[in-house]
Short mmCIF file of C-alpha atoms in Angstrom, two decimals:
data_model
loop_
_atom_site.label_atom_id
_atom_site.label_comp_id
_atom_site.label_asym_id
_atom_site.label_seq_id
_atom_site.Cartn_x
_atom_site.Cartn_y
_atom_site.Cartn_z
CA UNK A 289 -48.78 -7.94 -36.48
CA UNK A 290 -49.93 -7.24 -40.00
CA UNK A 291 -53.57 -8.42 -39.54
CA UNK A 292 -54.53 -5.92 -36.79
CA UNK A 293 -53.12 -3.04 -38.90
CA UNK A 294 -55.17 -3.99 -41.94
CA UNK A 295 -58.32 -4.28 -39.84
CA UNK A 296 -57.75 -0.74 -38.42
CA UNK A 297 -57.34 0.77 -41.91
CA UNK A 298 -60.49 -0.91 -43.14
CA UNK A 299 -62.47 0.35 -40.16
CA UNK A 300 -61.25 3.95 -40.76
CA UNK A 301 -62.31 3.81 -44.42
CA UNK A 302 -65.82 2.57 -43.53
CA UNK A 303 -66.21 5.40 -40.97
CA UNK A 304 -65.06 8.05 -43.44
CA UNK A 305 -67.44 6.94 -46.16
CA UNK A 306 -70.31 6.79 -43.73
CA UNK A 307 -69.76 10.23 -42.16
CA UNK A 308 -68.09 12.39 -44.87
CA UNK A 309 -69.81 11.14 -47.99
CA UNK A 310 -72.76 13.57 -47.85
CA UNK A 311 -70.46 16.56 -47.34
CA UNK A 312 -68.31 15.55 -50.28
CA UNK A 313 -71.34 15.21 -52.52
CA UNK A 314 -72.67 18.59 -51.35
CA UNK A 315 -69.27 20.26 -52.00
CA UNK A 316 -69.04 18.76 -55.45
CA UNK A 317 -72.55 19.84 -56.36
CA UNK A 318 -72.12 23.42 -55.04
CA UNK A 319 -68.69 23.86 -56.65
CA UNK A 320 -70.06 22.79 -59.98
CA UNK A 321 -72.91 25.29 -59.71
CA UNK A 322 -70.55 28.06 -58.62
CA UNK A 323 -68.14 27.36 -61.44
CA UNK A 324 -70.96 27.62 -63.97
CA UNK A 325 -71.57 31.17 -62.64
CA UNK A 326 -67.88 32.28 -62.26
CA UNK A 327 -66.43 30.76 -65.42
CA UNK A 328 -67.52 33.63 -67.72
CA UNK A 329 -66.17 36.22 -65.25
CA UNK A 330 -62.80 34.46 -65.01
CA UNK A 331 -62.65 34.21 -68.78
CA UNK A 332 -63.33 37.94 -69.17
CA UNK A 333 -60.69 38.86 -66.57
CA UNK A 334 -58.13 36.58 -68.21
CA UNK A 335 -58.90 38.09 -71.61
CA UNK A 336 -59.07 41.79 -70.83
CA UNK A 337 -57.07 42.30 -67.59
CA UNK A 338 -53.66 43.93 -68.21
CA UNK A 339 -50.55 41.82 -68.07
CA UNK A 340 -49.13 44.18 -65.48
CA UNK A 341 -51.61 42.77 -62.96
CA UNK A 342 -50.27 39.25 -63.34
CA UNK A 343 -46.66 40.52 -63.44
CA UNK A 344 -47.23 42.45 -60.22
CA UNK A 345 -48.76 39.42 -58.55
CA UNK A 346 -45.78 37.30 -59.64
CA UNK A 347 -43.22 39.85 -58.42
CA UNK A 348 -44.94 40.30 -55.07
CA UNK A 349 -45.74 36.73 -54.16
CA UNK A 350 -43.90 34.25 -56.35
CA UNK A 351 -40.55 35.72 -57.39
CA UNK A 352 -38.94 35.66 -53.93
CA UNK A 353 -40.02 32.06 -53.39
CA UNK A 354 -38.77 31.09 -56.83
CA UNK A 355 -35.43 32.76 -56.10
CA UNK A 356 -35.09 30.81 -52.89
CA UNK A 357 -35.68 27.66 -54.83
CA UNK A 358 -33.15 28.78 -57.47
CA UNK A 359 -30.54 29.47 -54.78
CA UNK A 360 -30.79 25.87 -53.71
CA UNK A 361 -30.24 24.66 -57.26
CA UNK A 362 -27.61 27.29 -58.31
CA UNK A 363 -26.04 29.12 -55.30
CA UNK A 364 -23.58 31.20 -57.37
CA UNK A 365 -23.61 34.93 -58.12
CA UNK A 366 -22.01 36.71 -61.09
CA UNK A 367 -20.80 40.30 -61.40
CA UNK A 368 -19.96 41.76 -64.81
CA UNK A 369 -17.40 44.55 -65.17
CA UNK A 370 -17.81 46.06 -68.61
CA UNK A 371 -15.26 47.82 -70.73
CA UNK A 372 -16.05 51.54 -70.99
CA UNK A 373 -17.91 52.92 -73.96
CA UNK A 374 -17.07 56.02 -75.94
CA UNK A 375 -20.31 57.93 -75.63
CA UNK A 376 -20.71 60.92 -73.32
CA UNK A 377 -23.95 61.53 -71.46
CA UNK A 378 -25.13 64.76 -69.89
CA UNK A 379 -26.63 65.44 -66.50
CA UNK A 380 -27.73 68.55 -64.66
CA UNK A 381 -24.12 69.03 -63.55
CA UNK A 382 -22.56 68.81 -67.00
CA UNK A 383 -21.06 66.07 -69.19
CA UNK A 384 -20.73 62.61 -67.68
CA UNK A 385 -18.45 60.10 -69.34
CA UNK A 386 -18.46 56.38 -68.67
CA UNK A 387 -14.77 56.06 -69.48
CA UNK A 388 -13.82 54.90 -66.00
CA UNK A 389 -10.72 52.84 -65.27
CA UNK A 390 -12.31 49.89 -63.44
CA UNK A 391 -12.16 47.57 -66.44
CA UNK A 392 -8.50 48.34 -67.09
CA UNK A 393 -7.67 47.85 -63.41
CA UNK A 394 -9.37 44.45 -63.36
CA UNK A 395 -7.56 43.41 -66.54
CA UNK A 396 -4.24 44.45 -65.05
CA UNK A 397 -4.99 42.50 -61.88
CA UNK A 398 -5.91 39.38 -63.85
CA UNK A 399 -2.78 39.63 -66.01
CA UNK A 400 -0.73 38.00 -63.24
CA UNK A 401 -3.24 35.20 -62.72
CA UNK A 402 -3.50 34.62 -66.47
CA UNK A 403 0.26 34.17 -66.75
CA UNK A 404 0.58 31.92 -63.72
CA UNK A 405 -2.36 29.59 -64.32
CA UNK A 406 -3.35 27.28 -67.12
CA UNK A 407 -5.06 29.81 -69.37
CA UNK A 408 -3.46 28.96 -72.70
CA UNK A 409 -5.16 31.49 -74.95
CA UNK A 410 -3.91 34.94 -73.95
CA UNK A 411 -3.83 38.40 -75.40
CA UNK A 412 -0.99 40.91 -74.92
CA UNK A 413 -1.65 44.63 -75.20
CA UNK A 414 0.72 47.52 -74.79
CA UNK A 415 0.22 49.60 -71.66
CA UNK A 416 -1.30 53.02 -72.20
CA UNK A 417 1.88 54.58 -70.85
CA UNK A 418 5.35 53.14 -70.81
CA UNK A 419 6.80 50.07 -72.49
CA UNK A 420 5.06 47.44 -70.37
CA UNK A 421 2.61 44.79 -71.57
CA UNK A 422 -0.74 43.83 -70.09
CA UNK A 423 -1.39 40.12 -70.64
CA UNK A 424 -5.09 39.27 -70.43
CA UNK A 425 -7.39 36.37 -71.24
CA UNK A 426 -8.81 35.91 -74.69
CA UNK A 427 -12.54 35.71 -75.07
CA UNK A 428 -14.02 32.61 -73.48
CA UNK A 429 -11.05 31.88 -71.21
CA UNK A 430 -11.28 31.78 -67.43
CA UNK A 431 -8.94 31.75 -64.44
CA UNK A 432 -9.41 30.98 -60.75
CA UNK A 433 -8.52 33.22 -57.85
CA UNK A 434 -8.61 32.97 -54.07
CA UNK A 435 -9.12 35.65 -51.44
CA UNK A 436 -8.95 34.85 -47.74
CA UNK A 437 -9.67 31.20 -48.44
CA UNK A 438 -12.68 31.94 -50.67
CA UNK A 439 -12.51 30.54 -54.23
CA UNK A 440 -13.51 32.87 -57.08
CA UNK A 441 -13.61 32.53 -60.84
CA UNK A 442 -13.02 35.12 -63.54
CA UNK A 443 -13.98 34.70 -67.18
CA UNK A 444 -13.70 36.89 -70.26
CA UNK A 445 -17.11 37.32 -71.92
CA UNK A 446 -18.22 39.04 -75.11
CA UNK A 447 -21.84 40.12 -75.51
CA UNK A 448 -23.80 42.17 -78.01
CA UNK A 449 -24.16 45.76 -76.82
CA UNK A 450 -27.83 46.68 -77.03
CA UNK A 451 -27.79 49.86 -74.94
CA UNK A 452 -27.38 53.36 -76.30
CA UNK A 453 -26.15 54.07 -79.80
CA UNK A 454 -22.99 51.98 -79.55
CA UNK A 455 -22.90 49.15 -82.07
CA UNK A 456 -20.88 46.00 -81.94
CA UNK A 457 -19.71 43.77 -79.12
CA UNK A 458 -18.69 44.77 -75.64
CA UNK A 459 -16.33 42.79 -73.46
CA UNK A 460 -16.89 41.93 -69.82
CA UNK A 461 -14.78 40.50 -67.07
CA UNK A 462 -17.24 38.24 -65.25
CA UNK A 463 -16.70 37.31 -61.61
CA UNK A 464 -18.45 34.22 -60.20
CA UNK A 465 -18.62 33.32 -56.51
CA UNK A 466 -20.85 31.63 -53.94
CA UNK A 467 -23.67 33.84 -52.71
CA UNK A 468 -22.66 33.28 -49.07
CA UNK A 469 -19.52 35.36 -49.77
CA UNK A 470 -21.34 38.34 -51.27
CA UNK A 471 -20.39 40.80 -48.50
CA UNK A 472 -16.72 39.76 -48.57
CA UNK A 473 -16.51 40.10 -52.36
CA UNK A 474 -18.27 43.47 -52.61
CA UNK A 475 -16.75 45.13 -49.54
CA UNK A 476 -13.20 43.77 -49.58
CA UNK A 477 -12.27 41.69 -52.63
CA UNK A 478 -13.30 44.09 -55.39
CA UNK A 479 -11.60 47.11 -53.73
CA UNK A 480 -8.53 44.89 -53.33
CA UNK A 481 -8.63 44.04 -57.05
CA UNK A 482 -8.84 47.72 -57.99
CA UNK A 483 -5.96 48.70 -55.70
CA UNK A 484 -3.72 45.95 -57.05
CA UNK A 485 -4.69 46.79 -60.62
CA UNK A 486 -3.85 50.45 -60.09
CA UNK A 487 -0.47 49.43 -58.70
CA UNK A 488 0.27 47.40 -61.82
CA UNK A 489 -0.87 50.14 -64.19
CA UNK A 490 1.13 52.67 -62.19
CA UNK A 491 4.30 50.58 -62.42
CA UNK A 492 3.90 50.27 -66.20
CA UNK A 493 3.54 53.98 -66.84
CA UNK A 494 6.22 56.47 -67.85
CA UNK A 495 7.21 58.61 -64.92
CA UNK A 496 6.97 62.35 -65.42
CA UNK A 497 8.73 65.52 -64.38
CA UNK A 498 6.25 68.37 -64.03
CA UNK A 499 6.75 72.11 -63.87
CA UNK A 500 4.09 74.70 -63.16
CA UNK A 501 2.86 77.24 -65.69
CA UNK A 502 2.61 80.97 -65.13
CA UNK A 503 -0.37 81.94 -63.01
CA UNK A 504 -1.09 84.94 -65.24
CA UNK A 505 -1.90 82.55 -68.09
CA UNK A 506 -4.73 80.88 -66.15
CA UNK A 507 -7.34 82.86 -68.12
CA UNK A 508 -6.20 81.28 -71.36
CA UNK A 509 -8.53 78.71 -72.90
CA UNK A 510 -5.78 76.09 -73.18
CA UNK A 511 -4.24 76.79 -69.78
CA UNK A 512 -2.94 73.84 -67.77
CA UNK A 513 -1.49 74.13 -64.29
CA UNK A 514 1.35 71.70 -65.05
CA UNK A 515 3.35 70.78 -68.11
CA UNK A 516 5.58 67.73 -68.14
CA UNK A 517 8.24 65.68 -69.85
CA UNK A 518 9.14 62.02 -69.36
CA UNK A 519 11.44 61.58 -66.38
CA UNK A 520 14.40 59.36 -67.18
CA UNK A 521 17.09 60.32 -64.66
CA UNK A 522 19.63 57.48 -64.16
CA UNK A 523 20.57 58.23 -60.54
CA UNK A 524 19.84 55.60 -57.89
CA UNK A 525 20.85 55.24 -54.28
CA UNK A 526 23.55 52.80 -55.43
CA UNK A 527 25.21 55.51 -57.53
CA UNK A 528 24.58 58.38 -55.08
CA UNK A 529 27.84 59.61 -53.52
CA UNK A 530 26.98 59.73 -49.83
CA UNK A 531 27.72 58.18 -46.47
CA UNK A 532 26.35 54.61 -46.52
CA UNK A 533 24.77 54.72 -43.08
CA UNK A 534 22.93 57.91 -43.96
CA UNK A 535 21.68 56.35 -47.20
CA UNK A 536 20.39 53.31 -45.30
CA UNK A 537 18.50 55.58 -42.90
CA UNK A 538 16.88 57.45 -45.79
CA UNK A 539 15.90 54.25 -47.61
CA UNK A 540 14.42 52.79 -44.43
CA UNK A 541 12.42 55.98 -43.86
CA UNK A 542 11.09 55.91 -47.43
CA UNK A 543 10.08 52.25 -47.10
CA UNK A 544 8.31 52.94 -43.84
CA UNK A 545 6.41 55.85 -45.37
CA UNK A 546 5.37 53.91 -48.46
CA UNK A 547 3.97 51.00 -46.43
CA UNK A 548 2.17 53.05 -43.78
CA UNK A 549 -1.21 53.78 -45.34
CA UNK A 550 -3.16 52.23 -42.47
CA UNK A 551 -0.92 53.81 -39.83
CA UNK A 552 -1.50 57.34 -41.13
CA UNK A 553 -5.25 56.75 -41.32
CA UNK A 554 -5.34 55.27 -37.83
CA UNK A 555 -3.25 58.13 -36.44
CA UNK A 556 -5.46 60.75 -38.11
CA UNK A 557 -2.61 62.27 -40.15
CA UNK A 558 -2.43 63.08 -43.88
CA UNK A 559 -0.35 60.52 -45.72
CA UNK A 560 2.59 62.78 -46.57
CA UNK A 561 6.13 63.38 -45.41
CA UNK A 562 8.55 66.30 -45.64
CA UNK A 563 12.29 66.25 -46.27
CA UNK A 564 14.67 69.20 -45.91
CA UNK A 565 17.89 68.85 -47.91
CA UNK A 566 20.50 71.40 -46.97
CA UNK A 567 24.20 71.88 -47.57
CA UNK A 568 26.71 73.73 -49.75
CA UNK A 569 26.22 73.91 -53.53
CA UNK A 570 27.37 70.80 -55.37
CA UNK A 571 26.66 68.32 -52.58
CA UNK A 572 23.95 66.45 -54.51
CA UNK A 573 20.62 67.81 -53.25
CA UNK A 574 18.90 67.64 -56.65
CA UNK A 575 20.49 64.25 -57.30
CA UNK A 576 19.03 63.02 -54.02
CA UNK A 577 15.54 63.99 -55.21
CA UNK A 578 16.06 61.99 -58.42
CA UNK A 579 17.26 58.97 -56.43
CA UNK A 580 14.18 59.16 -54.18
CA UNK A 581 11.86 59.34 -57.19
CA UNK A 582 13.55 56.37 -58.87
CA UNK A 583 13.46 54.32 -55.68
CA UNK A 584 9.78 54.97 -54.98
CA UNK A 585 8.74 55.10 -58.65
CA UNK A 586 7.08 58.49 -58.06
CA UNK A 587 6.49 61.46 -60.34
CA UNK A 588 8.19 64.80 -59.54
CA UNK A 589 6.42 68.16 -59.38
CA UNK A 590 9.04 70.92 -59.51
CA UNK A 591 7.38 74.09 -58.16
CA UNK A 592 8.77 77.37 -59.47
CA UNK A 593 7.50 79.93 -56.95
CA UNK A 594 8.63 82.94 -58.97
CA UNK A 595 5.79 82.41 -61.49
CA UNK A 596 3.12 81.81 -58.82
CA UNK A 597 1.44 85.11 -57.97
CA UNK A 598 -1.01 84.39 -55.15
CA UNK A 599 -1.61 81.93 -52.35
CA UNK A 600 -4.76 80.86 -54.18
CA UNK A 601 -2.71 79.96 -57.28
CA UNK A 602 -0.36 77.94 -55.09
CA UNK A 603 -3.30 76.04 -53.63
CA UNK A 604 -4.63 75.27 -57.11
CA UNK A 605 -1.26 73.78 -58.02
CA UNK A 606 -1.47 71.51 -54.99
CA UNK A 607 -4.95 70.33 -55.93
CA UNK A 608 -3.77 69.40 -59.44
CA UNK A 609 -0.99 67.12 -58.19
CA UNK A 610 -1.52 63.37 -57.92
CA UNK A 611 -0.70 60.83 -55.28
CA UNK A 612 2.59 58.91 -55.44
CA UNK A 613 4.50 62.07 -56.22
CA UNK A 614 7.32 64.25 -54.88
CA UNK A 615 6.69 68.00 -54.70
CA UNK A 616 10.01 69.86 -54.84
CA UNK A 617 10.83 73.50 -54.13
CA UNK A 618 14.51 74.05 -54.80
CA UNK A 619 16.56 76.86 -53.24
CA UNK A 620 13.55 77.95 -51.24
CA UNK A 621 15.51 80.67 -49.45
CA UNK A 622 16.15 82.37 -52.82
CA UNK A 623 12.60 82.23 -54.23
CA UNK A 624 10.54 83.42 -51.24
CA UNK A 625 10.97 85.58 -48.15
CA UNK A 626 11.11 82.78 -45.59
CA UNK A 627 13.60 84.23 -43.13
CA UNK A 628 12.98 83.96 -39.42
CA UNK A 629 12.68 87.66 -38.56
CA UNK A 630 8.87 87.90 -38.71
CA UNK A 631 8.75 89.63 -35.32
CA UNK A 632 10.84 92.56 -36.58
CA UNK A 633 9.26 92.69 -40.02
CA UNK A 634 6.95 95.72 -40.50
CA UNK A 635 3.32 94.90 -41.12
CA UNK A 636 1.39 96.06 -44.16
CA UNK A 637 -0.95 98.95 -43.55
CA UNK A 638 -4.65 98.28 -43.78
CA UNK A 639 -5.22 101.13 -46.24
CA UNK A 640 -2.54 99.88 -48.59
CA UNK A 641 -0.20 102.80 -47.93
CA UNK A 642 3.53 102.57 -48.41
CA UNK A 643 5.75 100.99 -45.79
CA UNK A 644 9.01 99.13 -45.50
CA UNK A 645 7.36 95.92 -46.73
CA UNK A 646 7.26 96.60 -50.46
CA UNK A 647 6.02 93.18 -51.55
CA UNK A 648 3.01 93.30 -53.89
CA UNK A 649 -0.35 92.32 -52.50
CA UNK A 650 -0.72 89.38 -54.91
CA UNK A 651 2.49 87.60 -53.95
CA UNK A 652 2.94 84.21 -52.30
CA UNK A 653 3.46 84.62 -48.57
CA UNK A 654 5.04 82.46 -45.92
CA UNK A 655 1.59 81.81 -44.49
CA UNK A 656 0.40 80.59 -47.88
CA UNK A 657 3.38 78.29 -48.20
CA UNK A 658 2.79 76.86 -44.71
CA UNK A 659 -0.82 76.11 -45.61
CA UNK A 660 0.39 74.59 -48.88
CA UNK A 661 2.51 71.98 -47.16
CA UNK A 662 0.63 71.47 -43.90
CA UNK A 663 -2.88 72.96 -44.12
CA UNK A 664 -6.25 71.37 -44.76
CA UNK A 665 -5.69 71.29 -48.51
CA UNK A 666 -2.49 69.29 -48.09
CA UNK A 667 -4.59 66.18 -47.38
CA UNK A 668 -6.50 66.31 -50.70
CA UNK A 669 -4.58 63.28 -51.99
CA UNK A 670 -2.41 60.78 -50.19
CA UNK A 671 1.08 59.33 -50.49
CA UNK A 672 3.03 62.47 -51.32
CA UNK A 673 6.45 63.73 -50.32
CA UNK A 674 7.39 67.41 -50.02
CA UNK A 675 11.08 68.29 -50.44
CA UNK A 676 12.75 71.64 -49.79
CA UNK A 677 16.36 72.28 -50.77
CA UNK A 678 18.50 75.17 -49.53
CA UNK A 679 22.13 76.21 -49.28
CA UNK A 680 21.50 78.29 -46.15
CA UNK A 681 19.30 76.49 -43.66
CA UNK A 682 19.96 79.13 -41.02
CA UNK A 683 17.99 81.67 -43.07
CA UNK A 684 14.73 79.71 -43.04
CA UNK A 685 11.88 80.49 -40.68
CA UNK A 686 11.70 77.90 -37.86
CA UNK A 687 7.97 77.44 -38.50
CA UNK A 688 8.73 76.29 -42.04
CA UNK A 689 11.18 73.54 -41.14
CA UNK A 690 9.78 72.31 -37.83
CA UNK A 691 9.10 68.60 -37.36
CA UNK A 692 5.74 67.73 -38.77
CA UNK A 693 6.32 69.89 -41.83
CA UNK A 694 9.88 68.90 -42.66
CA UNK A 695 9.96 65.57 -40.83
CA UNK A 696 13.48 64.58 -41.79
CA UNK A 697 16.43 66.99 -42.09
CA UNK A 698 19.19 65.62 -44.32
CA UNK A 699 22.55 67.36 -44.44
CA UNK A 700 24.26 66.98 -47.79
CA UNK A 701 27.88 67.42 -46.76
CA UNK A 702 31.28 67.45 -48.42
CA UNK A 703 32.72 64.40 -50.10
CA UNK A 704 34.35 61.95 -47.71
CA UNK A 705 35.97 58.60 -48.28
CA UNK A 706 32.79 56.49 -48.52
CA UNK A 707 31.27 58.90 -51.00
CA UNK A 708 34.50 58.81 -53.00
CA UNK A 709 34.34 55.01 -53.13
CA UNK A 710 30.93 55.25 -54.78
CA UNK A 711 32.23 57.81 -57.29
CA UNK A 712 35.28 55.66 -58.06
CA UNK A 713 32.97 52.73 -58.78
CA UNK A 714 30.76 54.90 -60.99
CA UNK A 715 33.55 56.56 -63.01
CA UNK A 716 36.47 54.11 -62.94
CA UNK A 717 34.69 50.82 -62.11
CA UNK A 718 37.07 50.03 -59.27
CA UNK A 719 36.24 49.18 -55.66
CA UNK A 720 39.60 49.53 -53.95
CA UNK A 721 43.29 50.34 -54.42
CA UNK A 722 45.54 49.82 -51.41
CA UNK A 723 47.94 52.75 -51.75
CA UNK A 724 46.19 55.32 -53.91
CA UNK A 725 42.80 55.05 -52.19
CA UNK A 726 44.48 55.89 -48.89
CA UNK A 727 46.15 58.92 -50.47
CA UNK A 728 42.81 60.12 -51.85
CA UNK A 729 41.22 59.65 -48.45
CA UNK A 730 43.95 61.74 -46.85
CA UNK A 731 43.27 64.61 -49.27
CA UNK A 732 39.52 64.44 -48.66
CA UNK A 733 39.98 64.53 -44.88
CA UNK A 734 42.04 67.70 -45.11
CA UNK A 735 40.05 69.54 -47.78
CA UNK A 736 36.34 70.31 -48.05
CA UNK A 737 35.54 69.29 -51.60
CA UNK A 738 32.00 68.64 -52.78
CA UNK A 739 31.00 65.48 -54.64
CA UNK A 740 30.59 67.64 -57.76
CA UNK A 741 34.24 68.74 -57.48
CA UNK A 742 35.46 65.17 -57.03
CA UNK A 743 33.31 63.92 -59.90
CA UNK A 744 34.78 66.56 -62.22
CA UNK A 745 38.29 65.57 -61.17
CA UNK A 746 37.45 61.93 -61.87
CA UNK A 747 36.25 62.87 -65.35
CA UNK A 748 39.51 64.71 -66.04
CA UNK A 749 41.57 61.82 -64.64
CA UNK A 750 39.63 59.30 -66.71
CA UNK A 751 40.29 61.23 -69.91
CA UNK A 752 44.00 61.70 -69.17
CA UNK A 753 44.63 58.22 -67.81
CA UNK A 754 42.95 56.30 -70.63
CA UNK A 755 40.73 54.48 -68.13
CA UNK A 756 43.54 52.59 -66.32
CA UNK A 757 42.98 52.59 -62.52
CA UNK A 758 46.48 53.47 -61.23
CA UNK A 759 47.26 56.35 -63.64
CA UNK A 760 43.73 57.69 -63.19
CA UNK A 761 43.99 57.68 -59.40
CA UNK A 762 47.38 59.37 -59.47
CA UNK A 763 46.04 62.06 -61.77
CA UNK A 764 42.99 62.32 -59.51
CA UNK A 765 45.16 63.04 -56.47
CA UNK A 766 46.96 65.82 -58.32
CA UNK A 767 43.66 67.23 -59.56
CA UNK A 768 42.15 67.16 -56.06
CA UNK A 769 45.13 69.01 -54.60
CA UNK A 770 44.98 71.53 -57.41
CA UNK A 771 41.23 71.97 -56.94
CA UNK A 772 41.72 72.43 -53.19
CA UNK A 773 44.28 75.20 -53.77
CA UNK A 774 42.02 76.92 -56.29
CA UNK A 775 39.07 76.66 -53.94
CA UNK A 776 41.03 78.06 -51.00
CA UNK A 777 42.23 80.94 -53.17
CA UNK A 778 38.69 81.63 -54.39
CA UNK A 779 37.33 81.57 -50.86
CA UNK A 780 40.06 83.95 -49.69
CA UNK A 781 39.30 86.33 -52.55
CA UNK A 782 35.57 86.13 -51.82
CA UNK A 783 36.23 86.81 -48.15
CA UNK A 784 38.42 89.78 -49.02
CA UNK A 785 35.75 91.15 -51.35
CA UNK A 786 33.10 90.71 -48.69
CA UNK A 787 35.27 92.48 -46.12
CA UNK A 788 36.05 95.29 -48.56
CA UNK A 789 32.37 95.64 -49.41
CA UNK A 790 31.41 95.64 -45.74
CA UNK A 791 34.10 98.27 -45.05
CA UNK A 792 32.84 100.39 -47.95
CA UNK A 793 29.29 100.13 -46.66
CA UNK A 794 30.42 101.07 -43.16
CA UNK A 795 32.34 104.08 -44.51
CA UNK A 796 29.33 105.12 -46.59
CA UNK A 797 27.06 104.83 -43.59
CA UNK A 798 29.54 106.85 -41.49
CA UNK A 799 29.70 109.57 -44.15
CA UNK A 800 25.93 109.60 -44.36
CA UNK A 801 25.72 109.90 -40.60
CA UNK A 802 28.24 112.79 -40.57
CA UNK A 803 26.37 114.55 -43.35
CA UNK A 804 23.07 114.01 -41.54
CA UNK A 805 24.52 115.42 -38.31
CA UNK A 806 25.96 118.43 -40.14
CA UNK A 807 22.63 119.09 -41.83
CA UNK A 808 20.87 118.83 -38.49
CA UNK A 809 23.30 121.33 -36.94
CA UNK A 810 22.83 123.73 -39.85
CA UNK A 811 19.05 123.51 -39.48
CA UNK A 812 19.32 124.09 -35.72
CA UNK A 813 21.60 127.13 -36.19
CA UNK A 814 19.29 128.54 -38.84
CA UNK A 815 16.32 128.15 -36.54
CA UNK A 816 18.24 129.80 -33.63
CA UNK A 817 19.30 132.78 -35.77
CA UNK A 818 15.76 133.34 -36.95
CA UNK A 819 14.56 133.37 -33.38
#
C-alpha cells in the first residue's frame, strides 16, 4: 500500500514543477523589481509617519484578536475598589468629593471572611462609630468567597498613587473572578457586598437620639435640622411591663416589617410603618418606643412640633432623617390641633381677615402633618417607623390614625398580673411567690394602677424591705392599697373640681345670657320710645 502512495506524490511534484515553475519565476522577478521601487517609500513612511497611525491600526484590527487570545490563556477578570482620597474636586455643580463609603463597606464585608478563613495576617481597626472592631486583611493577604455557587477571590493590594496631588501608597481591595460570571458579579454580587457591609457598619455604630432645632434658626450659617446625643436607653421587651401576648404580637410585627423590603417594593408601597400608642399617663408609651429602638437597632428622631413653624419646615425635617429610624411625635393631641371636628371648624378667609380660627398663617397644619407621614415625600428613604403617642385617642382626627397611616394601634393599659411579674423580676429578681403574688394580683384586678405607680411602690418596698422577697412583697401590697386610696381620692377631687368648674361656667353663661337679653330689651324699648 505504501508504493502506490509514493508514486502518486512523485507524479504530483513533477506536474507542479512543469506547470507552475514559470509563474513562480515571474512572481519572484516582478516582486524583486517592485520592492526596489517601494522600499524607499516604506522606509520614509516608517521614519516620519506618526506613532498614532500604528497605534490606531493596532487598536482597530489587532487588539480585539489579541484579547480573545489572552482570554484563552487567562480567563480571569479583576476589579479594584480603592480607598477614598482626601482631595476635593470641583464640577459645574459644585464641590465633588471622592470620600465615598464603598471601600469601607467592602472591608466590613470581608471582615467576616477574614476571621473565618485561613488568613493569618490580619489588621484590626476601631469602627468609626461605636466600640466595635473591623478586622481586615493585611497587605498581600487574600480570602476566598462564594456567591450562588460562583467562586471569587479577594486580595488586599497596595500600589503607588500616581494620580492627582496625593502622594504615597493607596490600598485596594481587588476582586478576581472568571470572565463568564461578569454580569452576575457586577449586577448582583457587588450590590450584595455593599448591602452586607452597610449592615455591619450600621450594627457597629452608636445609636442616636435626635431632636429638631428651631425653624427660625434656619437662616443661621451653622444651622442643622437635627441635633443628637448617643442613645443608651436600657429598656428591652424583656424588661417592658406589659401583657406577654401583646408583646409577642408587636415583636412579630416588627420582625415582619424589617424583613419585608422586597414585599413593599413589589406591592408598590413605601417601606414604612405607623404605630399609635395610646393610654393613660404612666402606662409606658415612651418606654415602648425605647424598647422598639433597642430591638430593631434603630435611631430615634423625636419631633417637637412646637418649634416647627411651617409645613415646609416639617417636610425638610423629614428629608434630613435617615433610614432605619423611628420618628416619634409624643402627645400629639397636645402639640397640634388634630381633633376630628374639621367639618365644624371655620375656614380662614382668603383676604386674611379675622375669624374664629386664630392660628397664624405659618403654623403646621393637619394637612401638612398628613403629608409628612403619608405623602409623596414620606417615601424619600426606606425602612422607617412613625410613632404617635397620646393620652386621649378619642380627640384625634380619624384621618390621622386610619389604617395605612397608623397601621397598628397599641393600647398601653393599666398594670395587670403579667406586667407585675415582669416588674417583680426587674426590681426584686423573683419570678413567683405562692401567697403574696396572689394577693398582689387581687389588688391589681380591683384597682387601676399604672406600671409607673407599681414600679414606684416596688422601689419603696425594696428600700424598706432590704431586698428580701417576702418583706418586700408585703410592703408592696400595703403600698399598692395606699396608692389606690390616694388615687381614688385624687380622682374624686378632680371630678368635683371639674363639676364645680362646669357649674361655674354654666352659671356665667346663664348670667351672660340674662344680661344680653336685658340689654336687648332695653335697646328695643329705647327704639320704641324714639319712634
